[in-house]
């Protein structure tokens, strides 16, 4: 008896190679895929602006990496003693405006340099809902009606909630891809829709929001040969479709669900030749996190030496890998 509905996933062609740079941006679900790829030593850059949900903010951030403009204090606003930017996540905010600006400008410059050499951009869209500034946003330092990437817990009356139309999302994505391809013609795009439920919008409104994203993304994948859709949303909602695979908040997919999605991503989007190396690196990274109860024993010292040699061999065979943390751990933990 089949307990899960199976879905056919079109394989990514050409697939992702180990030495190809990957920029990931979008909702918090982006970090489930990006975090695993980072741990397995793929060259990734995740969410340079922090977590973003709506297509407007995602596209705006991506285009800001093409030709970064220096952010100055006039681009910030202060509320509850903290300096924020409407285009960045609160992780970049600070009580010191100069420190906030340093973090934001460094992120833009890093993203620009990375995108120049990147092969892949993975975009995870979370919601068609966006928030525009109202005339009551007196401290905003931004044009009225501008869409914000993050509300920073500002007063609710500062914002007007809006559901973007499918046509608006199509236009945003199409223009974004055209400009990114002009900047770096070798870029390939992978789109996903986040399976995170935006429960505060209501179940019906959440479904309307997701439907618009799905329709717009499929329009893009038919128009651009360089665009591919990976069905992360369908894998959770239609294949797993059980609250056992959600966190206690019943909104966010849990570890079992995100791991299931990543295994499908690995199966369909990553080059077969890369998979043995992924397994070797998984063992190595797991070993580097091992906390020994008796670090002075011969057995543990041999464990460290064995894995140090493995890390050294892999570094020699694959110079593009960054194993400095693992090499440092296996050497610094050995008895002198």
mmCIF file of C-alpha atoms in Angstrom:
data_model
loop_
_atom_site.group_PDB
_atom_site.id
_atom_site.type_symbol
_atom_site.label_atom_id
_atom_site.label_comp_id
_atom_site.label_asym_id
_atom_site.label_seq_id
_atom_site.Cartn_x
_atom_site.Cartn_y
_atom_site.Cartn_z
ATOM 1 C CA UNK A 1 0.000 0.000 0.000
ATOM 2 C CA UNK A 2 1.354 3.423 -0.970
ATOM 3 C CA UNK A 3 1.308 5.861 1.938
ATOM 4 C CA UNK A 4 2.843 8.772 0.023
ATOM 5 C CA UNK A 5 1.885 10.343 -3.260
ATOM 6 C CA UNK A 6 4.920 10.291 -5.528
ATOM 7 C CA UNK A 7 5.617 13.169 -7.885
ATOM 8 C CA UNK A 8 7.870 13.263 -10.906
ATOM 9 C CA UNK A 9 10.661 15.817 -10.639
ATOM 10 C CA UNK A 10 12.393 17.002 -13.771
ATOM 11 C CA UNK A 11 16.144 16.707 -13.333
ATOM 12 C CA UNK A 12 18.162 19.892 -13.512
ATOM 13 C CA UNK A 13 20.249 19.977 -16.673
ATOM 14 C CA UNK A 14 23.097 20.667 -16.464
ATOM 15 C CA UNK A 15 23.297 19.796 -12.750
ATOM 16 C CA UNK A 16 25.197 21.677 -10.054
ATOM 17 C CA UNK A 17 28.938 20.962 -9.908
ATOM 18 C CA UNK A 18 30.902 21.126 -6.664
ATOM 19 C CA UNK A 19 33.098 24.065 -7.632
ATOM 20 C CA UNK A 20 30.289 26.312 -8.913
ATOM 21 C CA UNK A 21 29.358 29.330 -6.811
ATOM 22 C CA UNK A 22 25.743 29.432 -5.607
ATOM 23 C CA UNK A 23 23.935 32.516 -4.320
ATOM 24 C CA UNK A 24 20.749 31.755 -2.373
ATOM 25 C CA UNK A 25 18.145 34.344 -1.503
ATOM 26 C CA UNK A 26 14.595 34.541 -0.225
ATOM 27 C CA UNK A 27 12.555 33.180 2.645
ATOM 28 C CA UNK A 28 13.778 31.346 5.738
ATOM 29 C CA UNK A 29 13.350 28.059 3.858
ATOM 30 C CA UNK A 30 16.296 29.167 1.700
ATOM 31 C CA UNK A 31 18.533 28.613 4.697
ATOM 32 C CA UNK A 32 17.503 24.970 5.059
ATOM 33 C CA UNK A 33 18.897 24.214 1.595
ATOM 34 C CA UNK A 34 21.753 26.706 1.818
ATOM 35 C CA UNK A 35 22.787 25.599 5.293
ATOM 36 C CA UNK A 36 23.155 21.991 4.218
ATOM 37 C CA UNK A 37 25.086 22.960 1.089
ATOM 38 C CA UNK A 38 27.362 25.205 3.131
ATOM 39 C CA UNK A 39 28.036 22.403 5.609
ATOM 40 C CA UNK A 40 28.954 20.126 2.697
ATOM 41 C CA UNK A 41 31.429 22.765 1.487
ATOM 42 C CA UNK A 42 29.647 23.980 -1.619
ATOM 43 C CA UNK A 43 30.724 27.599 -2.305
ATOM 44 C CA UNK A 44 27.524 29.368 -1.250
ATOM 45 C CA UNK A 45 26.469 32.844 -0.218
ATOM 46 C CA UNK A 46 23.162 32.923 1.639
ATOM 47 C CA UNK A 47 20.734 35.824 1.922
ATOM 48 C CA UNK A 48 23.145 38.791 1.707
ATOM 49 C CA UNK A 49 20.311 41.110 2.839
ATOM 50 C CA UNK A 50 18.945 38.607 5.331
ATOM 51 C CA UNK A 51 15.652 36.743 4.993
ATOM 52 C CA UNK A 52 13.263 38.190 2.393
ATOM 53 C CA UNK A 53 9.728 37.046 1.615
ATOM 54 C CA UNK A 54 8.053 38.987 -1.176
ATOM 55 C CA UNK A 55 9.160 38.986 -4.847
ATOM 56 C CA UNK A 56 9.628 42.760 -4.957
ATOM 57 C CA UNK A 57 12.169 42.755 -2.122
ATOM 58 C CA UNK A 58 13.950 39.675 -3.481
ATOM 59 C CA UNK A 59 14.338 41.232 -6.929
ATOM 60 C CA UNK A 60 15.292 44.628 -5.523
ATOM 61 C CA UNK A 61 18.043 43.069 -3.423
ATOM 62 C CA UNK A 62 19.408 40.995 -6.311
ATOM 63 C CA UNK A 63 19.579 44.022 -8.586
ATOM 64 C CA UNK A 64 21.336 46.026 -5.875
ATOM 65 C CA UNK A 65 24.226 43.537 -6.111
ATOM 66 C CA UNK A 66 24.751 44.306 -9.805
ATOM 67 C CA UNK A 67 25.864 47.876 -9.164
ATOM 68 C CA UNK A 68 25.992 48.482 -5.406
ATOM 69 C CA UNK A 69 25.301 52.005 -4.220
ATOM 70 C CA UNK A 70 26.864 53.098 -0.945
ATOM 71 C CA UNK A 71 24.296 53.157 1.841
ATOM 72 C CA UNK A 72 24.506 56.258 4.017
ATOM 73 C CA UNK A 73 22.766 57.353 7.197
ATOM 74 C CA UNK A 74 20.033 59.088 5.195
ATOM 75 C CA UNK A 75 18.989 55.601 4.032
ATOM 76 C CA UNK A 76 18.437 54.470 7.629
ATOM 77 C CA UNK A 77 15.751 55.248 10.182
ATOM 78 C CA UNK A 78 15.824 55.011 13.959
ATOM 79 C CA UNK A 79 13.165 53.484 16.156
ATOM 80 C CA UNK A 80 13.507 52.356 19.790
ATOM 81 C CA UNK A 81 17.161 53.503 19.684
ATOM 82 C CA UNK A 82 18.020 51.062 16.872
ATOM 83 C CA UNK A 83 19.091 52.064 13.357
ATOM 84 C CA UNK A 84 17.420 50.017 10.602
ATOM 85 C CA UNK A 85 17.171 49.806 6.825
ATOM 86 C CA UNK A 86 13.906 48.907 5.122
ATOM 87 C CA UNK A 87 15.910 46.800 2.652
ATOM 88 C CA UNK A 88 17.759 44.655 5.201
ATOM 89 C CA UNK A 89 16.848 42.149 7.889
ATOM 90 C CA UNK A 90 17.133 43.202 11.546
ATOM 91 C CA UNK A 91 20.390 41.217 11.811
ATOM 92 C CA UNK A 92 22.039 44.236 10.169
ATOM 93 C CA UNK A 93 20.487 46.769 12.549
ATOM 94 C CA UNK A 94 22.502 48.370 15.335
ATOM 95 C CA UNK A 95 22.346 51.018 18.055
ATOM 96 C CA UNK A 96 25.344 52.565 16.283
ATOM 97 C CA UNK A 97 24.410 53.830 12.810
ATOM 98 C CA UNK A 98 27.993 53.544 11.546
ATOM 99 C CA UNK A 99 28.176 49.886 12.569
ATOM 100 C CA UNK A 100 24.884 49.167 10.820
ATOM 101 C CA UNK A 101 26.128 50.897 7.665
ATOM 102 C CA UNK A 102 29.412 48.988 7.754
ATOM 103 C CA UNK A 103 27.574 45.657 7.893
ATOM 104 C CA UNK A 104 25.157 46.592 5.116
ATOM 105 C CA UNK A 105 27.756 47.977 2.716
ATOM 106 C CA UNK A 106 30.065 45.020 3.336
ATOM 107 C CA UNK A 107 27.197 42.641 2.522
ATOM 108 C CA UNK A 108 26.436 44.450 -0.745
ATOM 109 C CA UNK A 109 30.069 44.446 -1.844
ATOM 110 C CA UNK A 110 30.487 40.774 -0.969
ATOM 111 C CA UNK A 111 27.330 39.893 -2.914
ATOM 112 C CA UNK A 112 28.487 41.927 -5.941
ATOM 113 C CA UNK A 113 31.864 40.156 -6.063
ATOM 114 C CA UNK A 114 30.257 36.753 -5.517
ATOM 115 C CA UNK A 115 27.551 37.266 -8.160
ATOM 116 C CA UNK A 116 30.147 38.215 -10.783
ATOM 117 C CA UNK A 117 31.607 34.693 -10.572
ATOM 118 C CA UNK A 118 28.476 32.766 -9.579
ATOM 119 C CA UNK A 119 26.942 30.036 -11.690
ATOM 120 C CA UNK A 120 23.675 29.575 -9.789
ATOM 121 C CA UNK A 121 21.088 31.770 -8.110
ATOM 122 C CA UNK A 122 18.543 29.889 -5.993
ATOM 123 C CA UNK A 123 15.464 32.006 -5.276
ATOM 124 C CA UNK A 124 12.884 30.928 -2.698
ATOM 125 C CA UNK A 125 9.749 33.045 -2.704
ATOM 126 C CA UNK A 126 7.664 33.069 0.457
ATOM 127 C CA UNK A 127 4.643 35.312 -0.024
ATOM 128 C CA UNK A 128 2.871 37.520 -2.556
ATOM 129 C CA UNK A 129 1.927 39.862 0.259
ATOM 130 C CA UNK A 130 3.989 43.000 0.690
ATOM 131 C CA UNK A 131 3.890 46.057 2.929
ATOM 132 C CA UNK A 132 4.002 49.635 1.655
ATOM 133 C CA UNK A 133 4.857 52.660 3.757
ATOM 134 C CA UNK A 134 1.988 55.016 4.538
ATOM 135 C CA UNK A 135 2.078 58.782 5.124
ATOM 136 C CA UNK A 136 2.148 58.011 8.860
ATOM 137 C CA UNK A 137 5.640 56.504 8.617
ATOM 138 C CA UNK A 138 7.150 59.827 9.649
ATOM 139 C CA UNK A 139 10.555 58.393 10.613
ATOM 140 C CA UNK A 140 10.885 56.192 7.577
ATOM 141 C CA UNK A 141 13.395 58.172 5.465
ATOM 142 C CA UNK A 142 11.828 56.496 2.453
ATOM 143 C CA UNK A 143 9.318 57.437 -0.229
ATOM 144 C CA UNK A 144 5.667 56.897 0.564
ATOM 145 C CA UNK A 145 4.205 53.720 -0.920
ATOM 146 C CA UNK A 146 7.645 52.103 -1.180
ATOM 147 C CA UNK A 147 7.623 48.372 -0.458
ATOM 148 C CA UNK A 148 9.707 47.312 2.528
ATOM 149 C CA UNK A 149 11.649 44.077 2.948
ATOM 150 C CA UNK A 150 11.253 44.028 6.728
ATOM 151 C CA UNK A 151 8.868 45.857 9.044
ATOM 152 C CA UNK A 152 11.304 45.901 12.009
ATOM 153 C CA UNK A 153 8.358 45.856 14.441
ATOM 154 C CA UNK A 154 7.475 49.414 13.538
ATOM 155 C CA UNK A 155 3.893 50.556 14.328
ATOM 156 C CA UNK A 156 1.257 48.803 12.223
ATOM 157 C CA UNK A 157 -0.191 52.106 10.974
ATOM 158 C CA UNK A 158 3.097 52.773 9.171
ATOM 159 C CA UNK A 159 2.192 50.094 6.629
ATOM 160 C CA UNK A 160 -0.429 49.207 4.095
ATOM 161 C CA UNK A 161 -0.681 45.499 3.282
ATOM 162 C CA UNK A 162 -1.030 44.551 -0.377
ATOM 163 C CA UNK A 163 -1.331 41.305 -2.326
ATOM 164 C CA UNK A 164 0.774 41.567 -5.480
ATOM 165 C CA UNK A 165 -0.954 40.401 -8.649
ATOM 166 C CA UNK A 166 0.379 37.507 -10.691
ATOM 167 C CA UNK A 167 1.176 39.917 -13.531
ATOM 168 C CA UNK A 168 3.149 42.185 -11.209
ATOM 169 C CA UNK A 169 5.195 39.238 -9.951
ATOM 170 C CA UNK A 170 5.851 38.020 -13.506
ATOM 171 C CA UNK A 171 7.100 41.471 -14.507
ATOM 172 C CA UNK A 172 9.333 41.770 -11.439
ATOM 173 C CA UNK A 173 10.943 38.379 -12.015
ATOM 174 C CA UNK A 174 11.318 38.823 -15.767
ATOM 175 C CA UNK A 175 13.053 42.199 -15.458
ATOM 176 C CA UNK A 176 15.258 40.886 -12.663
ATOM 177 C CA UNK A 177 16.459 37.874 -14.649
ATOM 178 C CA UNK A 178 17.162 39.984 -17.726
ATOM 179 C CA UNK A 179 19.356 42.385 -15.755
ATOM 180 C CA UNK A 180 21.160 39.604 -13.915
ATOM 181 C CA UNK A 181 21.876 37.767 -17.178
ATOM 182 C CA UNK A 182 23.232 40.985 -18.685
ATOM 183 C CA UNK A 183 25.544 41.323 -15.677
ATOM 184 C CA UNK A 184 26.641 37.668 -15.656
ATOM 185 C CA UNK A 185 25.539 35.726 -18.765
ATOM 186 C CA UNK A 186 26.536 32.359 -17.274
ATOM 187 C CA UNK A 187 23.963 32.568 -14.459
ATOM 188 C CA UNK A 188 21.398 29.784 -14.087
ATOM 189 C CA UNK A 189 18.341 30.141 -11.845
ATOM 190 C CA UNK A 190 16.562 27.686 -9.586
ATOM 191 C CA UNK A 191 13.188 28.787 -8.220
ATOM 192 C CA UNK A 192 11.386 27.275 -5.256
ATOM 193 C CA UNK A 193 8.287 28.272 -3.318
ATOM 194 C CA UNK A 194 8.580 28.091 0.450
ATOM 195 C CA UNK A 195 6.283 25.521 2.115
ATOM 196 C CA UNK A 196 6.211 27.679 5.257
ATOM 197 C CA UNK A 197 2.591 28.610 5.958
ATOM 198 C CA UNK A 198 2.003 32.330 6.488
ATOM 199 C CA UNK A 199 -0.741 31.631 9.011
ATOM 200 C CA UNK A 200 -1.152 35.253 10.080
ATOM 201 C CA UNK A 201 -2.519 35.985 6.616
ATOM 202 C CA UNK A 202 -5.149 33.266 7.111
ATOM 203 C CA UNK A 203 -5.281 29.883 5.382
ATOM 204 C CA UNK A 204 -7.271 31.089 2.374
ATOM 205 C CA UNK A 205 -5.124 34.185 1.870
ATOM 206 C CA UNK A 206 -1.946 32.116 2.260
ATOM 207 C CA UNK A 207 -3.139 29.797 -0.515
ATOM 208 C CA UNK A 208 -3.989 32.730 -2.768
ATOM 209 C CA UNK A 209 -0.528 34.132 -2.121
ATOM 210 C CA UNK A 210 1.275 30.865 -2.886
ATOM 211 C CA UNK A 211 -0.811 30.288 -6.030
ATOM 212 C CA UNK A 212 0.304 33.605 -7.494
ATOM 213 C CA UNK A 213 3.942 32.802 -6.816
ATOM 214 C CA UNK A 214 3.635 29.357 -8.407
ATOM 215 C CA UNK A 215 1.916 30.703 -11.518
ATOM 216 C CA UNK A 216 4.448 33.522 -11.951
ATOM 217 C CA UNK A 217 7.452 31.238 -11.491
ATOM 218 C CA UNK A 218 6.128 28.741 -14.047
ATOM 219 C CA UNK A 219 5.695 31.594 -16.503
ATOM 220 C CA UNK A 220 9.371 32.453 -15.962
ATOM 221 C CA UNK A 221 10.591 28.864 -16.364
ATOM 222 C CA UNK A 222 8.804 28.591 -19.715
ATOM 223 C CA UNK A 223 10.220 31.923 -20.901
ATOM 224 C CA UNK A 224 13.843 31.508 -19.767
ATOM 225 C CA UNK A 225 15.878 28.414 -20.620
ATOM 226 C CA UNK A 226 18.150 29.323 -17.720
ATOM 227 C CA UNK A 227 15.289 29.049 -15.172
ATOM 228 C CA UNK A 228 14.257 25.804 -13.421
ATOM 229 C CA UNK A 229 11.552 25.046 -10.859
ATOM 230 C CA UNK A 230 12.293 22.728 -7.947
ATOM 231 C CA UNK A 231 9.032 21.632 -6.229
ATOM 232 C CA UNK A 232 9.968 22.070 -2.561
ATOM 233 C CA UNK A 233 6.466 23.384 -1.867
ATOM 234 C CA UNK A 234 4.764 20.372 -3.452
ATOM 235 C CA UNK A 235 7.095 17.911 -1.719
ATOM 236 C CA UNK A 236 5.972 19.165 1.690
ATOM 237 C CA UNK A 237 2.344 20.082 0.981
ATOM 238 C CA UNK A 238 1.403 17.239 -1.404
ATOM 239 C CA UNK A 239 3.865 14.409 -0.736
ATOM 240 C CA UNK A 240 4.432 14.621 3.023
ATOM 241 C CA UNK A 241 1.201 16.554 3.752
ATOM 242 C CA UNK A 242 1.042 15.699 7.420
ATOM 243 C CA UNK A 243 1.481 17.840 10.525
ATOM 244 C CA UNK A 244 4.029 15.291 11.766
ATOM 245 C CA UNK A 245 6.385 17.031 9.355
ATOM 246 C CA UNK A 246 5.809 20.473 10.846
ATOM 247 C CA UNK A 247 7.270 22.142 13.895
ATOM 248 C CA UNK A 248 5.237 22.684 17.026
ATOM 249 C CA UNK A 249 3.997 25.999 15.586
ATOM 250 C CA UNK A 250 2.339 24.024 12.722
ATOM 251 C CA UNK A 251 3.795 26.608 10.326
ATOM 252 C CA UNK A 252 7.447 25.715 9.721
ATOM 253 C CA UNK A 253 8.528 22.343 8.259
ATOM 254 C CA UNK A 254 10.589 20.369 10.789
ATOM 255 C CA UNK A 255 13.981 18.699 10.352
ATOM 256 C CA UNK A 256 12.495 15.514 8.872
ATOM 257 C CA UNK A 257 10.663 17.527 6.217
ATOM 258 C CA UNK A 258 13.578 19.780 5.293
ATOM 259 C CA UNK A 259 15.924 16.805 5.133
ATOM 260 C CA UNK A 260 13.464 14.991 2.841
ATOM 261 C CA UNK A 261 13.373 18.030 0.556
ATOM 262 C CA UNK A 262 17.160 18.324 0.539
ATOM 263 C CA UNK A 263 17.555 14.642 -0.379
ATOM 264 C CA UNK A 264 15.228 15.202 -3.343
ATOM 265 C CA UNK A 265 17.199 18.314 -4.260
ATOM 266 C CA UNK A 266 20.428 16.326 -4.096
ATOM 267 C CA UNK A 267 18.926 13.534 -6.198
ATOM 268 C CA UNK A 268 17.635 15.821 -8.943
ATOM 269 C CA UNK A 269 19.846 18.909 -8.963
ATOM 270 C CA UNK A 270 23.393 17.883 -8.019
ATOM 271 C CA UNK A 271 25.821 16.159 -10.362
ATOM 272 C CA UNK A 272 26.244 12.410 -9.781
ATOM 273 C CA UNK A 273 30.028 12.800 -9.734
ATOM 274 C CA UNK A 274 29.730 15.135 -6.747
ATOM 275 C CA UNK A 275 27.782 12.719 -4.548
ATOM 276 C CA UNK A 276 30.683 10.506 -3.365
ATOM 277 C CA UNK A 277 32.539 13.655 -2.305
ATOM 278 C CA UNK A 278 29.426 14.853 -0.474
ATOM 279 C CA UNK A 279 29.428 11.622 1.551
ATOM 280 C CA UNK A 280 33.129 11.976 2.395
ATOM 281 C CA UNK A 281 32.646 15.559 3.505
ATOM 282 C CA UNK A 282 29.576 14.679 5.546
ATOM 283 C CA UNK A 283 31.673 12.170 7.528
ATOM 284 C CA UNK A 284 34.477 14.697 7.934
ATOM 285 C CA UNK A 285 32.212 17.515 9.115
ATOM 286 C CA UNK A 286 30.413 15.168 11.523
ATOM 287 C CA UNK A 287 33.771 14.060 12.925
ATOM 288 C CA UNK A 288 34.838 17.688 13.437
ATOM 289 C CA UNK A 289 31.763 18.239 15.623
ATOM 290 C CA UNK A 290 32.504 15.214 17.793
ATOM 291 C CA UNK A 291 32.875 16.069 21.486
ATOM 292 C CA UNK A 292 35.120 13.519 23.167
ATOM 293 C CA UNK A 293 34.450 12.498 26.771
ATOM 294 C CA UNK A 294 38.079 11.371 27.089
ATOM 295 C CA UNK A 295 40.170 13.467 24.673
ATOM 296 C CA UNK A 296 43.510 12.252 26.055
ATOM 297 C CA UNK A 297 42.995 8.605 25.138
ATOM 298 C CA UNK A 298 45.012 6.965 22.378
ATOM 299 C CA UNK A 299 41.788 6.052 20.595
ATOM 300 C CA UNK A 300 40.662 9.677 20.346
ATOM 301 C CA UNK A 301 44.111 10.885 19.316
ATOM 302 C CA UNK A 302 44.121 8.301 16.528
ATOM 303 C CA UNK A 303 40.625 9.455 15.539
ATOM 304 C CA UNK A 304 41.949 13.019 15.174
ATOM 305 C CA UNK A 305 45.008 11.959 13.169
ATOM 306 C CA UNK A 306 42.948 9.788 10.821
ATOM 307 C CA UNK A 307 40.499 12.556 10.052
ATOM 308 C CA UNK A 308 43.259 15.144 9.727
ATOM 309 C CA UNK A 309 44.878 12.981 7.047
ATOM 310 C CA UNK A 310 41.529 12.575 5.294
ATOM 311 C CA UNK A 311 40.969 16.352 5.332
ATOM 312 C CA UNK A 312 44.472 16.955 3.986
ATOM 313 C CA UNK A 313 43.964 14.471 1.141
ATOM 314 C CA UNK A 314 40.601 15.982 0.185
ATOM 315 C CA UNK A 315 42.077 19.499 0.250
ATOM 316 C CA UNK A 316 44.866 18.391 -2.100
ATOM 317 C CA UNK A 317 42.480 16.583 -4.444
ATOM 318 C CA UNK A 318 39.911 19.392 -4.479
ATOM 319 C CA UNK A 319 41.712 22.741 -4.002
ATOM 320 C CA UNK A 320 38.434 24.679 -4.267
ATOM 321 C CA UNK A 321 37.206 23.194 -0.960
ATOM 322 C CA UNK A 322 37.498 25.293 2.188
ATOM 323 C CA UNK A 323 38.545 22.846 4.914
ATOM 324 C CA UNK A 324 40.585 25.206 7.070
ATOM 325 C CA UNK A 325 38.218 24.913 10.049
ATOM 326 C CA UNK A 326 38.314 21.124 9.969
ATOM 327 C CA UNK A 327 42.092 21.007 9.560
ATOM 328 C CA UNK A 328 42.470 23.447 12.445
ATOM 329 C CA UNK A 329 40.177 21.393 14.679
ATOM 330 C CA UNK A 330 41.911 18.074 14.009
ATOM 331 C CA UNK A 331 45.387 19.565 14.607
ATOM 332 C CA UNK A 332 44.621 21.840 17.575
ATOM 333 C CA UNK A 333 42.868 19.031 19.452
ATOM 334 C CA UNK A 334 45.838 16.671 19.193
ATOM 335 C CA UNK A 335 48.143 16.357 22.191
ATOM 336 C CA UNK A 336 51.513 18.000 21.656
#
